[in-house]
Coordinates of C-alpha atoms in Angstrom, one line a residue:
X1 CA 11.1 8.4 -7.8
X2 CA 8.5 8.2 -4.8
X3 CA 8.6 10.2 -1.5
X4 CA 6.6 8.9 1.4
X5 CA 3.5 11.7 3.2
X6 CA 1.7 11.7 5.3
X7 CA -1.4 8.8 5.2
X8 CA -5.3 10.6 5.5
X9 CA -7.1 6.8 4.9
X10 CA -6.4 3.5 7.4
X11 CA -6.7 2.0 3.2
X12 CA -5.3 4.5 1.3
X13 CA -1.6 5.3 1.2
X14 CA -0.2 8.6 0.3
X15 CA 2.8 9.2 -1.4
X16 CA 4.7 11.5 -4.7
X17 CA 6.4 9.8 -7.7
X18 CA 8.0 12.2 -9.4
X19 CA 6.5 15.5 -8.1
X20 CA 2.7 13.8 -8.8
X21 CA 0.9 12.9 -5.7
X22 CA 0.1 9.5 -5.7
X23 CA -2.6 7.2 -3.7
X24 CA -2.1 3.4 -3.1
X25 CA -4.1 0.4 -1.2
X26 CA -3.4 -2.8 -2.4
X27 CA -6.2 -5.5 -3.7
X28 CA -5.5 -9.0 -5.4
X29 CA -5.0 -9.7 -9.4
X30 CA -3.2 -7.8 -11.7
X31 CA -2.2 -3.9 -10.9
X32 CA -4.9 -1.6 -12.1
X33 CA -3.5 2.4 -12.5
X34 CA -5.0 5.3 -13.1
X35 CA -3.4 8.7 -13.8
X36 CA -6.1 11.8 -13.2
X37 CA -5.4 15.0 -14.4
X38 CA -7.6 18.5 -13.6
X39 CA -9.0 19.2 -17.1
X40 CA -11.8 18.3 -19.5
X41 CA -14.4 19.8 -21.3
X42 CA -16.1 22.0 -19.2
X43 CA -12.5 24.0 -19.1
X44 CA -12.7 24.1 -23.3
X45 CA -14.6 27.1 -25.3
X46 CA -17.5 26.0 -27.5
X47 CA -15.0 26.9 -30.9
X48 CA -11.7 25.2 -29.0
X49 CA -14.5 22.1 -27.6
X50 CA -12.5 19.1 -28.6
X51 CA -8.9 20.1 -27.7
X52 CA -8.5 18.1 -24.4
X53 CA -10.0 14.4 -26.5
X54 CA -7.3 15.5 -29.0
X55 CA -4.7 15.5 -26.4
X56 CA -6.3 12.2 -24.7
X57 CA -6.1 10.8 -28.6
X58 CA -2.5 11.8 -29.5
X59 CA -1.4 10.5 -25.9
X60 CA -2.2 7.1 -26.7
X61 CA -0.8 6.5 -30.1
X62 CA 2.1 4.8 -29.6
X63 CA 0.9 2.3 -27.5
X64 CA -1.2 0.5 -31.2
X65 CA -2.8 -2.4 -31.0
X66 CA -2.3 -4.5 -28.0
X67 CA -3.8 -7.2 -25.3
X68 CA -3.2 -5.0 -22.7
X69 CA -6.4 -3.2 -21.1
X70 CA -5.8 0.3 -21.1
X71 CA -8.0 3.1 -22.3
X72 CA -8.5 7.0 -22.0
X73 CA -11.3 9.2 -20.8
X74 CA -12.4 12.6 -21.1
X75 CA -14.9 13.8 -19.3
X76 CA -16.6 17.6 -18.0
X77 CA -13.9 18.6 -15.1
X78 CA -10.9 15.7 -15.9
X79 CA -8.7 13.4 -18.2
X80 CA -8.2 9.8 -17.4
X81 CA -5.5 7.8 -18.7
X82 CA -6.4 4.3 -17.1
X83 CA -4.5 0.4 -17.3
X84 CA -4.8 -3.0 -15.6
X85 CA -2.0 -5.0 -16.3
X86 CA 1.4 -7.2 -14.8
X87 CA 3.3 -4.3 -13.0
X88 CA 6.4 -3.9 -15.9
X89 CA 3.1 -3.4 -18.2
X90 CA 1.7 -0.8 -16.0
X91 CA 4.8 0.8 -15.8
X92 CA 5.2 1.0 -19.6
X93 CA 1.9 2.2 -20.5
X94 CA 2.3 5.0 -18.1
X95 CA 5.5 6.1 -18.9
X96 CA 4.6 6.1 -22.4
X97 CA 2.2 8.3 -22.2
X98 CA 4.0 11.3 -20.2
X99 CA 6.4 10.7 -22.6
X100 CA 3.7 11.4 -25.6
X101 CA 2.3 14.2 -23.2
X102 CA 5.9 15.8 -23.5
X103 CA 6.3 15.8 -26.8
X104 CA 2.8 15.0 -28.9
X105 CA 3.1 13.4 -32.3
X106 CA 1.4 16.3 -33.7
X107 CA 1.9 15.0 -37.1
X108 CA -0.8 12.7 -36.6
X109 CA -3.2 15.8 -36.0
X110 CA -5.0 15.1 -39.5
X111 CA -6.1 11.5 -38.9
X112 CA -6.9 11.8 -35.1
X113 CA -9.4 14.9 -36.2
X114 CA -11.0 12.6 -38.5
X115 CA -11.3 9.8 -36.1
X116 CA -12.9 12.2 -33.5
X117 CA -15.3 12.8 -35.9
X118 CA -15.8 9.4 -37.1
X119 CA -16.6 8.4 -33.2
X120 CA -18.8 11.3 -32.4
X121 CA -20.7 10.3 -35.2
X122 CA -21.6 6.6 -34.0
X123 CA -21.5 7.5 -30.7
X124 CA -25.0 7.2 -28.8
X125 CA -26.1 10.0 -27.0
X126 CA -27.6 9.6 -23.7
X127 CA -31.1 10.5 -22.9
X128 CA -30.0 13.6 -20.7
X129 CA -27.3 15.3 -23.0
X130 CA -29.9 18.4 -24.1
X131 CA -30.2 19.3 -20.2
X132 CA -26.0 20.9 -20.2
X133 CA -26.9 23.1 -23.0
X134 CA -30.3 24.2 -21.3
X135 CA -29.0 24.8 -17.8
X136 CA -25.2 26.5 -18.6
X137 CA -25.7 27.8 -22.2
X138 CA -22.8 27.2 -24.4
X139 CA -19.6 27.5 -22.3
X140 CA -18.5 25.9 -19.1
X141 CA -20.5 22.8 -18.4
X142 CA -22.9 23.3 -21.2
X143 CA -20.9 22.4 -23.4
X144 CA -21.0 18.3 -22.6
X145 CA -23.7 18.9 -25.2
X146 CA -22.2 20.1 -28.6
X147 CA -20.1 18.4 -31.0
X148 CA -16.2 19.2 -31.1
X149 CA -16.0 22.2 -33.1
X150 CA -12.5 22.6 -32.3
X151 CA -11.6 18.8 -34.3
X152 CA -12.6 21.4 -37.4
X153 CA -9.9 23.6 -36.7
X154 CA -7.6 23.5 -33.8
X155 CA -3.7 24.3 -34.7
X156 CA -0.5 21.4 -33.6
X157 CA 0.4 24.9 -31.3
X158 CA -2.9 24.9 -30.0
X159 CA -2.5 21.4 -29.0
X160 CA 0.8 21.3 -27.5
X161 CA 0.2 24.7 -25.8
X162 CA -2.9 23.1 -24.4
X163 CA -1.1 19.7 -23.2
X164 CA 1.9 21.8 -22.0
X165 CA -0.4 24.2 -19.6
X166 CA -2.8 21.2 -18.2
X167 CA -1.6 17.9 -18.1
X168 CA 1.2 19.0 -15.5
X169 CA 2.6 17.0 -12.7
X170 CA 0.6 20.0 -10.6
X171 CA -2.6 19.1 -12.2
X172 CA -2.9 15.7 -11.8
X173 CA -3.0 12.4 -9.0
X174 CA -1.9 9.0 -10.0
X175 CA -3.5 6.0 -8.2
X176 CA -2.7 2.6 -8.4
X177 CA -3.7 -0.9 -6.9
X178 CA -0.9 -2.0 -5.0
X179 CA 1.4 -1.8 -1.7
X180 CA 4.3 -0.3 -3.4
X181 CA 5.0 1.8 -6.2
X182 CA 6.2 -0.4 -9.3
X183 CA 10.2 0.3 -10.0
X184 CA 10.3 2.0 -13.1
X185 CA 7.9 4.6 -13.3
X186 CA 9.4 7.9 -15.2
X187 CA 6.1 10.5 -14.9
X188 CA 8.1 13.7 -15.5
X189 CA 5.9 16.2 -16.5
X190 CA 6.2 19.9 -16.8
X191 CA 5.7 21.9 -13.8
X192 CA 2.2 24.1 -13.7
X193 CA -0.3 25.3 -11.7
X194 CA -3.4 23.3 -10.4
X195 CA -6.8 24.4 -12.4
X196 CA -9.2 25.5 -10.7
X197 CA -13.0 24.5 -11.6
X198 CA -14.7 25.6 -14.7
X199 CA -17.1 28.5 -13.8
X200 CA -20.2 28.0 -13.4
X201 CA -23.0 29.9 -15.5
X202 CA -26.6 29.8 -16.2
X203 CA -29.1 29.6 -18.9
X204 CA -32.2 29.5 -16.9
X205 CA -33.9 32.3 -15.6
X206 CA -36.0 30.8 -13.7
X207 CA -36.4 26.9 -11.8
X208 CA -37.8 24.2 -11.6
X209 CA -38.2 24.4 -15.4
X210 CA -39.0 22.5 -18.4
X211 CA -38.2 21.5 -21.9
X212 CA -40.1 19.3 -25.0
X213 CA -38.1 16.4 -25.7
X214 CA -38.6 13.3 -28.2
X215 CA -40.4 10.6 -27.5
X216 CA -38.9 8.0 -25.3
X217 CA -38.5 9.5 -21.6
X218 CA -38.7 11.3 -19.2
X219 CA -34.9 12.9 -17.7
X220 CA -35.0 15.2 -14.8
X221 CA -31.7 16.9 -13.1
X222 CA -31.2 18.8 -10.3
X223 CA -28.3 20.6 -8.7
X224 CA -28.1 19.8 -4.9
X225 CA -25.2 20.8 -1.8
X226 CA -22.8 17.4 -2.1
X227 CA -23.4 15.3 0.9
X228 CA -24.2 12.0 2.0
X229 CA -27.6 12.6 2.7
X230 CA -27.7 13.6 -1.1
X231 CA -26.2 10.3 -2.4
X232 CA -29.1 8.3 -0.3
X233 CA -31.5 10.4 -1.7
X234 CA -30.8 9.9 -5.2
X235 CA -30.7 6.0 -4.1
X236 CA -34.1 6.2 -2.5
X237 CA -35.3 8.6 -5.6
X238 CA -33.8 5.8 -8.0
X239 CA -35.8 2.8 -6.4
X240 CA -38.9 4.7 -6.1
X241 CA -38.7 5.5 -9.9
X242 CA -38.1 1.9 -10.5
X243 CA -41.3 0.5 -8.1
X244 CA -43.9 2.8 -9.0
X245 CA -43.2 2.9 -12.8
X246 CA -41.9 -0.1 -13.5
X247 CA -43.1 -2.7 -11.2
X248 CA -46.7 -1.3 -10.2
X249 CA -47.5 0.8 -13.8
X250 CA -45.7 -1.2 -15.7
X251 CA -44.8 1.9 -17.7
X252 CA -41.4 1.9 -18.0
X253 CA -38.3 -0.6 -18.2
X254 CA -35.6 1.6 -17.2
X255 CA -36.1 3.8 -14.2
X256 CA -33.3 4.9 -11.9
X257 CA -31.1 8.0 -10.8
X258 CA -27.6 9.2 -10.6
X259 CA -25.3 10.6 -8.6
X260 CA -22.4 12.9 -9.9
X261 CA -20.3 15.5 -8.2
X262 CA -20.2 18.7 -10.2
X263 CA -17.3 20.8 -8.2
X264 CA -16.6 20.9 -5.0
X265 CA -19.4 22.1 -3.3
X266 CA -22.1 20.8 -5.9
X267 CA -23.6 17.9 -7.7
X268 CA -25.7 16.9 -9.9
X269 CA -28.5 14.1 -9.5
X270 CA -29.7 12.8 -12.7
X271 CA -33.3 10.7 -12.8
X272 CA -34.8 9.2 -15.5
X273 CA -37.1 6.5 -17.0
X274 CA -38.1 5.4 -20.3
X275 CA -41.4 5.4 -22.0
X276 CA -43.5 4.0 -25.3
X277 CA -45.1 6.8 -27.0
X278 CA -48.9 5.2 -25.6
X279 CA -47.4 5.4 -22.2
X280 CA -45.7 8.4 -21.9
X281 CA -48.8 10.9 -20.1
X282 CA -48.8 8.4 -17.5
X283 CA -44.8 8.1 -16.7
X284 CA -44.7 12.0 -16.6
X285 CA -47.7 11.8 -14.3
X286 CA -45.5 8.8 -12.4
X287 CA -42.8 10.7 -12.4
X288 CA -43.8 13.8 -10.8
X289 CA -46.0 11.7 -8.1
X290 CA -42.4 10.3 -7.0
X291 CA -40.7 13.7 -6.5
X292 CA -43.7 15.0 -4.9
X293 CA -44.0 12.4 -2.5
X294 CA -40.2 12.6 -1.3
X295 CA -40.6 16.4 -1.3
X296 CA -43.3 16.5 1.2
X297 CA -41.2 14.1 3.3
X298 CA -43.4 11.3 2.4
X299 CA -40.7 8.6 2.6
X300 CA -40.3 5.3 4.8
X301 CA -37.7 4.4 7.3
X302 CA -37.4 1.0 5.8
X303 CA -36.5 3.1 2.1
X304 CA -34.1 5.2 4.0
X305 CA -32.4 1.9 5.5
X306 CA -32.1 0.1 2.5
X307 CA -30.3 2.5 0.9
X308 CA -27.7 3.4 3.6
X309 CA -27.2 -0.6 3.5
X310 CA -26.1 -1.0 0.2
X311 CA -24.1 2.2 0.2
X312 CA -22.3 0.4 3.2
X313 CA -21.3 -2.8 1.4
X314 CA -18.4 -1.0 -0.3
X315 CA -16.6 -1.8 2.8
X316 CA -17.6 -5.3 3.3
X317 CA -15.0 -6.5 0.9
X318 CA -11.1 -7.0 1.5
X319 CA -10.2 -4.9 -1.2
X320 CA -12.3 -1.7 0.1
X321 CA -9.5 0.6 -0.1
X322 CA -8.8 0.2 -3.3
X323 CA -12.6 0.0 -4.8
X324 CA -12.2 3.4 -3.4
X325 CA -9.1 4.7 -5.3
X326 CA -10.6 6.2 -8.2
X327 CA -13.1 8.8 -6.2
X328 CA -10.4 9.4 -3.5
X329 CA -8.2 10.2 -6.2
X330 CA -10.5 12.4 -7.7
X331 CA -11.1 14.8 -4.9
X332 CA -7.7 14.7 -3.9
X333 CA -7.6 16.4 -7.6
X334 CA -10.6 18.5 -7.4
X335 CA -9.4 19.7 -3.8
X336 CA -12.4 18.1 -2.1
X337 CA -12.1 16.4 1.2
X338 CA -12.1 12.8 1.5
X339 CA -13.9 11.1 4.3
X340 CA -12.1 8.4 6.2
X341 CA -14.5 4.9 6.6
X342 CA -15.2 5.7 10.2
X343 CA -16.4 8.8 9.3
X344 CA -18.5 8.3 6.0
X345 CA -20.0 5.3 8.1
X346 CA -21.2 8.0 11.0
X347 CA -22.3 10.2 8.5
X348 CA -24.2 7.3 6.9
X349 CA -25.9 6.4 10.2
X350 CA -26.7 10.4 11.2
X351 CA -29.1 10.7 8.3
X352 CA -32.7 10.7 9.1
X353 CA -35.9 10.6 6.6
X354 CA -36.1 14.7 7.1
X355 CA -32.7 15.1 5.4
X356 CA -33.8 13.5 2.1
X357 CA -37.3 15.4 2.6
X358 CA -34.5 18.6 2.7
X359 CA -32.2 17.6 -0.3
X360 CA -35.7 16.6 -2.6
X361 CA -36.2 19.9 -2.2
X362 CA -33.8 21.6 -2.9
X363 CA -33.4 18.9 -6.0
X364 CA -36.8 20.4 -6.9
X365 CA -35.8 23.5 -6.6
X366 CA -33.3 24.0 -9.2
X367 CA -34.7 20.9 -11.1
X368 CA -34.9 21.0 -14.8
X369 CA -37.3 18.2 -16.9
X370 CA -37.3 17.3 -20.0
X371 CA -40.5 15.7 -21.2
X372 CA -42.3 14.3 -24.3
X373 CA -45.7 15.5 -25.4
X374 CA -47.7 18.2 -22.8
X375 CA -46.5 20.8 -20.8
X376 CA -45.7 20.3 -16.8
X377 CA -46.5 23.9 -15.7
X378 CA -49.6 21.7 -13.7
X379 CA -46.4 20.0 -12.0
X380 CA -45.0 24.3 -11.0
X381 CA -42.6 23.6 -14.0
X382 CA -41.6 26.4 -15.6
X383 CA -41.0 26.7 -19.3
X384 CA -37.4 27.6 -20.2
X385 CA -36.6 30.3 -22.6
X386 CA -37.4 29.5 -26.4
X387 CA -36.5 32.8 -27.3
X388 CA -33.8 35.1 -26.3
X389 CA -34.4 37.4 -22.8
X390 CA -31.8 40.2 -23.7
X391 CA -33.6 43.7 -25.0
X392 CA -34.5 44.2 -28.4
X393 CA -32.1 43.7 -31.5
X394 CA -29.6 46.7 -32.4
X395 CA -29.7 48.7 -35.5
X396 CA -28.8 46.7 -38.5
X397 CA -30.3 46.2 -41.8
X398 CA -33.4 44.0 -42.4
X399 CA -33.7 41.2 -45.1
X400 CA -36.7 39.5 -45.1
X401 CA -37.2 36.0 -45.6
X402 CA -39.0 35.1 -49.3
X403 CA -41.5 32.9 -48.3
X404 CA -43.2 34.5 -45.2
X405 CA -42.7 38.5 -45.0
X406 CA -42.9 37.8 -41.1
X407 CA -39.7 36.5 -40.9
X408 CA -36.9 38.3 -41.2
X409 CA -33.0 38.5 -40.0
X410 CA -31.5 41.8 -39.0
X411 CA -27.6 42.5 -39.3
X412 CA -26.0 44.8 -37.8
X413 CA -22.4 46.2 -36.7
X414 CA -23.0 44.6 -32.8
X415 CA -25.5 41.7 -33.2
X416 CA -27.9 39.2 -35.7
X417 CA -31.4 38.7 -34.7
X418 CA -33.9 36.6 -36.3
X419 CA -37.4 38.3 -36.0
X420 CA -40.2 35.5 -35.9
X421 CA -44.0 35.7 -35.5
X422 CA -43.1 33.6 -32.2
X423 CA -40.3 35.8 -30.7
X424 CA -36.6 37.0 -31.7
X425 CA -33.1 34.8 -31.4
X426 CA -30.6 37.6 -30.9
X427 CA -26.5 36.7 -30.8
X428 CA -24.3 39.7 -29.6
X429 CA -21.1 39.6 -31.3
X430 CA -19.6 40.0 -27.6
X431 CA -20.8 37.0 -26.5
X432 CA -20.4 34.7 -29.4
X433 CA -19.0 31.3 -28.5
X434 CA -18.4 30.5 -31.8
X435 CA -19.2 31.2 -35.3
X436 CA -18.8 28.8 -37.8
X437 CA -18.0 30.1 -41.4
X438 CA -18.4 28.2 -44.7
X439 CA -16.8 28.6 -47.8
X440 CA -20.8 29.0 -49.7
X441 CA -20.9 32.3 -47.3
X442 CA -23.2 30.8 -44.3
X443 CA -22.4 31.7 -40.8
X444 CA -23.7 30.0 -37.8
X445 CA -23.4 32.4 -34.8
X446 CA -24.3 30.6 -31.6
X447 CA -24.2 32.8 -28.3
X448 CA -22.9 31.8 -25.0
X449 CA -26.5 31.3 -23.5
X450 CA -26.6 28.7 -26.1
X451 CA -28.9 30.2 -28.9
X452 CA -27.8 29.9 -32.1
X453 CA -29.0 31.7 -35.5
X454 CA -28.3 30.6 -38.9
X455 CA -27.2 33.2 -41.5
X456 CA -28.1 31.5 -44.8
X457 CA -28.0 34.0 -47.7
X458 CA -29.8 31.9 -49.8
X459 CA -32.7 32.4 -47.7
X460 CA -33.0 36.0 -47.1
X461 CA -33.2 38.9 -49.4
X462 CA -30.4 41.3 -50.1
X463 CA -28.2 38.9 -47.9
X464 CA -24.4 39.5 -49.9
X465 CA -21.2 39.2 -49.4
X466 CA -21.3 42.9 -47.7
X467 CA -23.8 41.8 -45.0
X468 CA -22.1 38.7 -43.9
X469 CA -18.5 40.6 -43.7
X470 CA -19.8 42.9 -41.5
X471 CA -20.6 39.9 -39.2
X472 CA -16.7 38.3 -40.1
X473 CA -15.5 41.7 -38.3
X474 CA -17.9 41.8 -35.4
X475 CA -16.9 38.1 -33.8
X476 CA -14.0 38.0 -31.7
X477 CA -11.0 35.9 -33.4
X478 CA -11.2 33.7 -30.7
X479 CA -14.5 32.2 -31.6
X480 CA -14.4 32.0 -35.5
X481 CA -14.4 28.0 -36.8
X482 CA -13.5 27.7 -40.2
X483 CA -15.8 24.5 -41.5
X484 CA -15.3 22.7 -44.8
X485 CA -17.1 23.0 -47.6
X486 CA -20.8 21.4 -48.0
X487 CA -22.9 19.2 -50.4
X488 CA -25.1 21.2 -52.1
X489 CA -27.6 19.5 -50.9
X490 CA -27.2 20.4 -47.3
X491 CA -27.3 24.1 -48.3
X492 CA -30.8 25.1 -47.4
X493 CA -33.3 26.5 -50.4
X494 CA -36.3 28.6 -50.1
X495 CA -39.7 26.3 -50.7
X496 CA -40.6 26.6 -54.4
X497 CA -44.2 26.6 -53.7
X498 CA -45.1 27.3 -49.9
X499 CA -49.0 26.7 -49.7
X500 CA -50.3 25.3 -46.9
X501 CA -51.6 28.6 -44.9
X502 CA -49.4 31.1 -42.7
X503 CA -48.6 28.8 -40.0
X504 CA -47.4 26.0 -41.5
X505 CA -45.5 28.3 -43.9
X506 CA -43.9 29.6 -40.9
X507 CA -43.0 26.6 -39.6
X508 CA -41.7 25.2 -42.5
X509 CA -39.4 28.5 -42.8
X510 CA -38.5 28.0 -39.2
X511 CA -37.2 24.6 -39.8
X512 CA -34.5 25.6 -42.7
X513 CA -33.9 28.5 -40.7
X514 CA -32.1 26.5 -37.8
X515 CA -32.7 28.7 -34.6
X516 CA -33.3 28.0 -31.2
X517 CA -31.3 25.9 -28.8
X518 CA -28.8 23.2 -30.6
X519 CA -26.8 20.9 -30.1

């Protein structure tokens, strides 16, 4: 059932089918839907990380195989469940999956796990997913960089408890391409409350900052005020990228920039460009010259107006309204406000060269780089934390690693550190985000500014069964992921004959120890 409100958009249509606020604006061809609703990963722990695909997953089951172009998404602050189709198919698809949201087939909980899996595993990951982890630490937004921990365990309660507090009619928008609503539709959902955004926390200290990647690139991001003036700027940033180190060094081929709102007060801007191993002093070098010329307001009119005119050919087509849809949907979700053409077009024509010089900087400001090869500090680049910044380890007992006698891991009632000749990792049981425990007796405690520290007893002395319980009753339930068992081969070993001097020892112990920073 719909319910007429009151229009915000001279292309956008407002209305409520049953108790889910709805946005419509017709356009030509079949009826494209999309149904929005207020969580994703960001709102997920890193032990429960995976619970709102599994929901997305189990939603669409019942709709098998078929010609009809529909799909799900999951991404950092929402769910998408998205069709284009004949109206009677549109109508269908979405009722069929408030009716799985109702009451998921659970039972299939086994096999969607192991397809989760199965696609993480041949999914590519993008050039920029190490910068979450680096800049929020393992929770909140950070955690767009791990795997799915919770696919390893997660309960059916878990799951339905999860679908039946966030995908509410409360939490979510529907929008769809069209004048009317298509007869049909039966969207009840439970009732809820709207989420609010995922909390935002840091991992950096200090910014702008950097971090050693592989080679291949060159990925800068920055968190900036939104704005209009910001989504020219990262237009203006993107072309520059592309002309100085693509068509004048010839350095790259890919070079560009991105624009993605974070909350509702923030987003992030996303640069990078590719680079062969040969080339990759000179892109860094490229790259930097780019910012720094934007930053000290170095920019031409004629960049400024080329980007306001493509941004302005979204409303050159008949179908502008509805081209719009998806992002006027979104912060009609997020609680953001949604500029009207007349006044995005004003806004458009208000911005002057001296606002991008502003939002650059800021960009710079909070920027954080991740590059191949040397260090940036040259650049006033910062080097993130490789080791932990919180005071020295607790009392706990020390077992020394077998093949250097500087290495050692000390376990205690309230924490594990790793003791290094380069630093210390320390994880506080208090602010564990997960622990994952295998049946061999390894536990993996990674903290919530995302370091992580491998207890392996088969590389530490005097590491038993007594040692590793007293970690078990330090973590909080809520963070403890129960893995399955592993090849033997994957079950690290001291070297049998270390040679090679005391530092490459010591890195050769620090590679089978796993610390640091992971994904």
């Amino acid at each position: 059932m719909s319910q007429e409100t009151t229009a915000t958009d001279p292309d956008i249509r407002t209305t409520e089918v049953d108790s889910i606020r709805t946005v419509l604006a017709p356009a030509p061809g079949p009826v494209t839907a999309g149904l929005f609703f207020r969580v994703g990963v960001a709102d997920e722990t890193l032990a429960t990380a995976g619970i709102t695909h599994l929901v997305e997953h189990l939603a669409l089951h019942r709709h098998g195989v078929s010609d009809l172009h529909y799909n799900g998404a999951t991404a950092a602050t929402y769910t998408l469940f998205h069709v284009t189709g004949t109206p009677d198919e549109v109508v269908t698809y979405l009722n069929g999956v408030c009716a799985a949201l109702r009451d998921l087939p659970v039972e299939r909980l086994e096999t969607e796990r192991d397809i989760l899996r199965t696609e993480a595993a041949g999914r590519g990951r993008g050039p920029n997913h190490r910068l979450p982890l680096w800049r929020y630490g393992a929770q909140g937004y950070g955690l767009s960089s791990y795997a799915e921990y919770g696919t390893w365990h997660l309960t059916a309660d878990a799951v339905r408890d999860w679908a039946r507090t966030r995908f509410t009619r409360d939490n979510a928008v529907l929008w769809i391409t069209g004048d009317t609503v298509p007869d049909g539709l039966d969207l009840a959902l439970p009732a809820g409350s709207p989420q609010p955004p995922p909390v935002v926390t840091s991992a950096l200290p200090v910014t702008p900052a950097f971090i050693h990647g592989d080679d291949g690139g060159v990925v800068l991001d920055g968190i900036v005020r939104r704005s209009t003036a910001a989504t020219l700027l990262c237009e203006v940033l993107g072309r520059a990228l592309y002309t100085d180190l693509r068509q004048n060094g010839g350095y790259s081929y890919i070079a560009d920039s991105s624009y993605h709102p974070r909350d509702n007060d923030f987003a992030t801007i996303t640069a990078f460009a590719d680079a062969l191993p040969k080339k990759q002093d000179a892109v860094v070098g490229g790259f930097v010259d780019v910012l720094a010329r934007l930053r000290a307001g170095r920019i031409e009119q004629s960049e400024l107006d080329s980007a306001r005119a493509k941004i302005l050919k979204v409303y050159d087509t008949p179908d502008a309204g509805a081209s719009r849809l998806p992002s006027y949907a979104l912060n009609l979700l997020c609680g953001h406000r949604n500029l009207t053409p007349d006044e995005h077009r004003a806004e458009l024509a208000a911005v002057t060269v001296g606002d991008l010089r502003d939002v650059t900087r800021e960009l710079h400001s909070t920027a954080l780089i991740q590059v191949p090869g040397r260090d940036v500090e040259w650049a006033g680049f910062t080097s993130a934390p490789q080791w932990s910044t919180t005071s020295r380890a607790l009392a706990g007992t020390t077992h020394r690693s077998p093949e250097n006698d500087d290495v050692a891991l000390v376990v205690g009632p309230r924490s594990v550190t790793l003791r290094t000749p380069g630093g210390e990792v320390t994880v506080r049981y208090e602010a564990c985000a997960a622990l994952q425990v295998f049946p061999d007796g390894a536990r993996h405690l990674t903290g919530l500014d995302g370091f992580t520290v491998a207890v392996e007893p088969t590389l530490y002395d005097r590491l038993g069964p007594d040692r590793v319980a007293v970690i078990d009753a330090g973590v909080p339930a809520a963070a403890v992921v129960r893995m399955p068992e592993r090849d033997a081969d994957s079950i690290p070993r001291p070297a049998t004959s270390p040679g090679g001097g005391l530092k490459s020892r010591t890195r050769s112990v620090l590679r089978s120890l796993r610390i640091g920073r992971r994904s």
